[in-house]
Tab-separated table of C-alpha atoms and ligand atoms in Angstrom:
chain	number	residue	atom	x	y	z
J	162	MET	CA	17.860	-42.237	-26.003
J	163	TYR	CA	18.260	-38.657	-26.740
J	164	LYS	CA	15.478	-36.232	-28.320
J	165	LYS	CA	16.982	-32.776	-28.999
J	166	ILE	CA	19.240	-30.296	-27.755
J	167	HIS	CA	16.726	-29.064	-24.393
J	168	HIS	CA	18.947	-25.663	-24.045
J	169	LEU	CA	22.195	-23.870	-24.321
J	170	GLY	CA	23.431	-22.340	-21.040
J	171	ILE	CA	24.717	-18.895	-21.026
J	172	ALA	CA	26.797	-17.710	-17.953
J	173	VAL	CA	25.967	-13.664	-17.368
J	174	ASN	CA	26.862	-11.620	-14.338
J	175	ASP	CA	23.394	-9.694	-14.641
J	176	LEU	CA	20.282	-11.810	-15.826
J	177	GLU	CA	18.181	-8.640	-16.030
J	178	LYS	CA	20.365	-7.057	-18.363
J	179	ALA	CA	20.897	-10.044	-20.501
J	180	ALA	CA	17.334	-10.868	-20.647
J	181	SER	CA	16.738	-7.240	-21.938
J	182	VAL	CA	18.995	-7.271	-24.416
J	183	LEU	CA	17.365	-10.831	-25.755
J	184	LYS	CA	13.706	-8.993	-25.654
J	185	ASP	CA	14.764	-5.826	-27.012
J	186	ALA	CA	17.268	-6.235	-29.630
J	187	PHE	CA	16.453	-9.823	-30.710
J	188	ASN	CA	12.329	-9.562	-29.908
J	189	LEU	CA	12.750	-12.668	-28.110
J	190	GLU	CA	10.368	-13.922	-24.970
J	191	VAL	CA	12.016	-14.264	-21.833
J	192	SER	CA	10.707	-16.546	-18.941
J	193	GLY	CA	10.073	-15.470	-15.492
J	194	VAL	CA	13.004	-15.500	-13.364
J	195	GLU	CA	13.545	-19.036	-11.424
J	196	GLU	CA	15.902	-20.095	-8.454
J	197	VAL	CA	17.455	-23.231	-8.517
J	198	PRO	CA	19.028	-23.572	-5.006
J	199	SER	CA	20.586	-27.052	-6.008
J	200	GLN	CA	22.975	-25.504	-8.461
J	201	GLN	CA	22.883	-21.921	-6.722
J	202	VAL	CA	21.919	-20.346	-9.840
J	203	LYS	CA	18.605	-18.244	-10.784
J	204	VAL	CA	17.914	-19.091	-14.239
J	205	ALA	CA	15.496	-17.662	-17.081
J	206	PHE	CA	14.745	-19.539	-20.496
J	207	VAL	CA	14.489	-17.996	-23.715
J	208	PRO	CA	12.568	-20.228	-26.435
J	209	ILE	CA	13.889	-20.243	-29.702
J	210	GLY	CA	12.082	-22.891	-31.994
J	211	GLU	CA	12.489	-26.458	-30.556
J	212	THR	CA	14.969	-25.175	-28.114
J	213	ARG	CA	16.076	-22.370	-25.822
J	214	LEU	CA	18.400	-20.281	-23.732
J	215	GLU	CA	18.999	-20.616	-20.393
J	216	LEU	CA	20.508	-17.460	-18.776
J	217	LEU	CA	22.833	-18.068	-15.503
J	218	GLU	CA	23.145	-16.111	-12.918
J	219	PRO	CA	25.288	-17.287	-9.591
J	220	THR	CA	23.305	-16.670	-6.120
J	221	SER	CA	26.390	-17.397	-4.381
J	222	GLU	CA	30.251	-17.042	-4.792
J	223	ASP	CA	30.403	-20.671	-4.329
J	224	SER	CA	28.606	-21.691	-7.272
J	225	ALA	CA	29.763	-23.664	-10.296
J	226	VAL	CA	28.762	-20.814	-12.404
J	227	ALA	CA	30.494	-17.641	-10.045
J	228	LYS	CA	34.075	-19.790	-10.747
J	229	PHE	CA	33.315	-19.627	-14.472
J	230	LEU	CA	32.623	-16.292	-14.621
J	231	ALA	CA	35.601	-15.506	-12.350
J	232	LYS	CA	38.005	-17.383	-14.502
J	233	ARG	CA	36.490	-17.429	-18.150
J	234	GLY	CA	34.068	-14.435	-18.006
J	235	GLU	CA	30.405	-14.210	-19.480
J	236	GLY	CA	29.621	-17.131	-22.138
J	237	PHE	CA	28.575	-20.197	-23.241
J	238	HIS	CA	28.605	-22.398	-20.767
J	239	HIS	CA	26.852	-25.675	-21.503
J	240	VAL	CA	24.906	-27.641	-23.626
J	241	ALA	CA	21.878	-29.559	-22.404
J	242	PHE	CA	20.976	-33.074	-24.399
J	243	GLU	CA	17.313	-33.802	-23.560
J	244	THR	CA	16.709	-37.832	-22.710
J	245	ASP	CA	13.743	-40.009	-21.727
J	246	ALA	CA	16.143	-42.553	-20.093
J	247	ILE	CA	18.462	-40.450	-17.755
J	248	GLU	CA	19.314	-43.273	-15.694
J	249	ASP	CA	20.421	-45.241	-19.258
J	250	ALA	CA	22.311	-42.433	-20.753
J	251	LEU	CA	24.644	-41.756	-17.365
J	252	LYS	CA	25.368	-45.489	-17.342
J	253	LEU	CA	26.397	-45.709	-21.433
J	254	ALA	CA	28.305	-42.561	-20.486
J	255	GLU	CA	30.342	-43.851	-17.572
J	256	ASN	CA	30.761	-47.463	-19.445
J	257	GLN	CA	32.403	-45.580	-22.062
J	258	GLY	CA	34.563	-43.818	-19.524
J	259	LEU	CA	33.420	-40.447	-19.481
J	260	ARG	CA	34.014	-38.482	-16.007
J	261	LEU	CA	30.361	-38.292	-14.409
J	262	ILE	CA	29.799	-35.210	-12.123
J	263	ASP	CA	26.604	-36.504	-10.995
J	264	LYS	CA	26.658	-40.389	-10.599
J	265	GLU	CA	22.836	-39.821	-9.803
J	266	PRO	CA	20.259	-37.687	-11.391
J	267	ARG	CA	19.472	-34.403	-9.031
J	268	PRO	CA	16.566	-31.781	-9.151
J	269	GLY	CA	16.821	-29.553	-12.141
J	270	ALA	CA	14.797	-26.238	-13.140
J	271	HIS	CA	11.245	-26.546	-13.478
J	272	GLY	CA	10.672	-29.791	-12.137
J	273	THR	CA	13.629	-31.744	-14.315
J	274	LYS	CA	16.028	-34.564	-13.401
J	275	VAL	CA	19.397	-33.364	-14.691
J	276	ALA	CA	23.106	-34.905	-14.356
J	277	PHE	CA	26.094	-33.266	-15.736
J	278	ILE	CA	29.055	-34.653	-17.430
J	279	HIS	CA	32.878	-33.196	-16.494
J	280	PRO	CA	33.986	-30.847	-19.630
J	281	LYS	CA	37.598	-32.729	-19.378
J	282	SER	CA	35.671	-36.022	-20.809
J	283	THR	CA	33.880	-33.972	-23.460
J	284	PHE	CA	36.125	-32.027	-25.579
J	285	GLY	CA	36.089	-28.884	-23.317
J	286	VAL	CA	32.229	-28.977	-23.393
J	287	LEU	CA	30.041	-29.184	-20.473
J	288	ILE	CA	27.257	-31.718	-21.255
J	289	GLU	CA	23.849	-31.762	-19.073
J	290	LEU	CA	21.536	-34.679	-19.403
J	291	VAL	CA	17.808	-33.529	-18.729
J	292	GLN	CA	14.856	-35.037	-18.179
J	293	GLU	CA	11.456	-33.871	-17.957
J	294	GLY	CA	9.393	-33.732	-14.894
J	295	ASP	CA	6.437	-35.470	-16.390
J	296	LYS	CA	8.278	-38.478	-18.180
J	297	THR	CA	10.046	-39.470	-14.964
J	298	GLU	CA	7.286	-40.294	-12.540
L	353	CMX	N1	32.573	-25.782	-19.911
L	353	CMX	C1	34.329	-25.927	-20.188
L	353	CMX	N2	34.976	-25.977	-19.278
L	353	CMX	C2	34.739	-25.666	-18.107
L	353	CMX	C3	33.348	-25.261	-17.545
L	353	CMX	C4	32.435	-24.905	-18.535
L	353	CMX	N3	31.230	-24.806	-18.162
L	353	CMX	N4	33.537	-25.091	-16.104
L	353	CMX	C5	35.124	-25.208	-16.009
L	353	CMX	N5	35.898	-25.558	-17.339
L	353	CMX	C6	37.060	-25.992	-16.914
L	353	CMX	C7	37.984	-25.031	-16.262
L	353	CMX	O1	38.025	-23.788	-17.144
L	353	CMX	C8	38.835	-25.599	-15.835
L	353	CMX	O2	39.669	-25.770	-17.077
L	353	CMX	P1	41.361	-25.725	-17.002
L	353	CMX	O3	42.091	-26.632	-15.637
L	353	CMX	O4	41.943	-26.351	-18.140
L	353	CMX	O5	41.831	-24.270	-16.883
L	353	CMX	C9	38.472	-27.053	-15.206
L	353	CMX	O6	37.006	-27.340	-16.338
L	353	CMX	C10	38.244	-27.092	-13.939
L	353	CMX	O7	37.546	-28.300	-13.774
L	353	CMX	P2	37.568	-28.716	-11.971
L	353	CMX	O8	38.738	-28.295	-11.236
L	353	CMX	O9	37.182	-30.016	-11.969
L	353	CMX	O10	36.362	-28.101	-11.772
L	353	CMX	P3	35.839	-26.574	-11.331
L	353	CMX	O11	35.472	-26.366	-9.723
L	353	CMX	O12	36.243	-25.355	-12.111
L	353	CMX	O13	34.306	-27.069	-11.781
L	353	CMX	C11	32.704	-28.209	-12.946
L	353	CMX	C12	34.218	-27.267	-13.167
L	353	CMX	C13	32.127	-28.648	-14.730
L	353	CMX	C14	33.213	-29.748	-12.380
L	353	CMX	C15	31.561	-27.369	-12.608
L	353	CMX	O14	31.295	-26.497	-12.880
L	353	CMX	C16	30.332	-28.432	-12.443
L	353	CMX	O15	30.376	-29.253	-11.185
L	353	CMX	N6	29.428	-28.117	-13.026
L	353	CMX	C17	27.909	-28.834	-13.033
L	353	CMX	C18	27.467	-28.103	-12.557
L	353	CMX	C19	26.657	-26.766	-13.089
L	353	CMX	O16	27.252	-26.472	-13.950
L	353	CMX	N7	25.879	-25.953	-12.708
L	353	CMX	C20	25.358	-24.632	-13.261
L	353	CMX	C21	24.126	-24.873	-14.231
L	353	CMX	C22	22.789	-25.086	-13.228
L	353	CMX	C23	21.406	-25.138	-14.341
L	353	CMX	O17	21.719	-25.466	-15.535
L	353	CMX	O18	20.487	-25.112	-13.952
């Protein structure tokens, strides 16, 4: 049901500044910036081997990431598990008593389907399920 860690999300105050550090001090490639209106964030991806980092900057004060930054400051925000069966993965999590933030998948960056599980039911870690767009049709 699960394939790999799709990405690790990191909340930042300034996406350009964080991207520069990863480019200049780590020699990593940083993708173009994309807005994800459904999540009120702009994001950039940084591939590292089989996985990637996702830098997240809020585009609205009401966004989940803005609240996170205000309360906890910059840092690790979520881990995303890639699945090829997101509906089944959500059902399994719900049947096991986890608190789903999204009962149905919603649109994520780059044409993906995504759904989140509340960190209070998963040992303090916000978990995102991701299914790549080309596998959902
Ligand atoms: N990781 C771990 N704990 C977190 C957290 C995170 N990312 N975000 C919030 N929390 C904690 C808070 O610190 C708080 O803990 P305490 O009560 O111990 O202080 C608790 O969760 C708050 O939970 P809440 O009152 O239910 O809800 P919030 O309004 O703080 O929202 C959450 C938290 C997870 C429900 C919300 O951030 C959410 O819906 N996230 C899913 C969507 C998302 O994160 N989108 C951004 C990423 C988009 C992308 O990747 O494209």
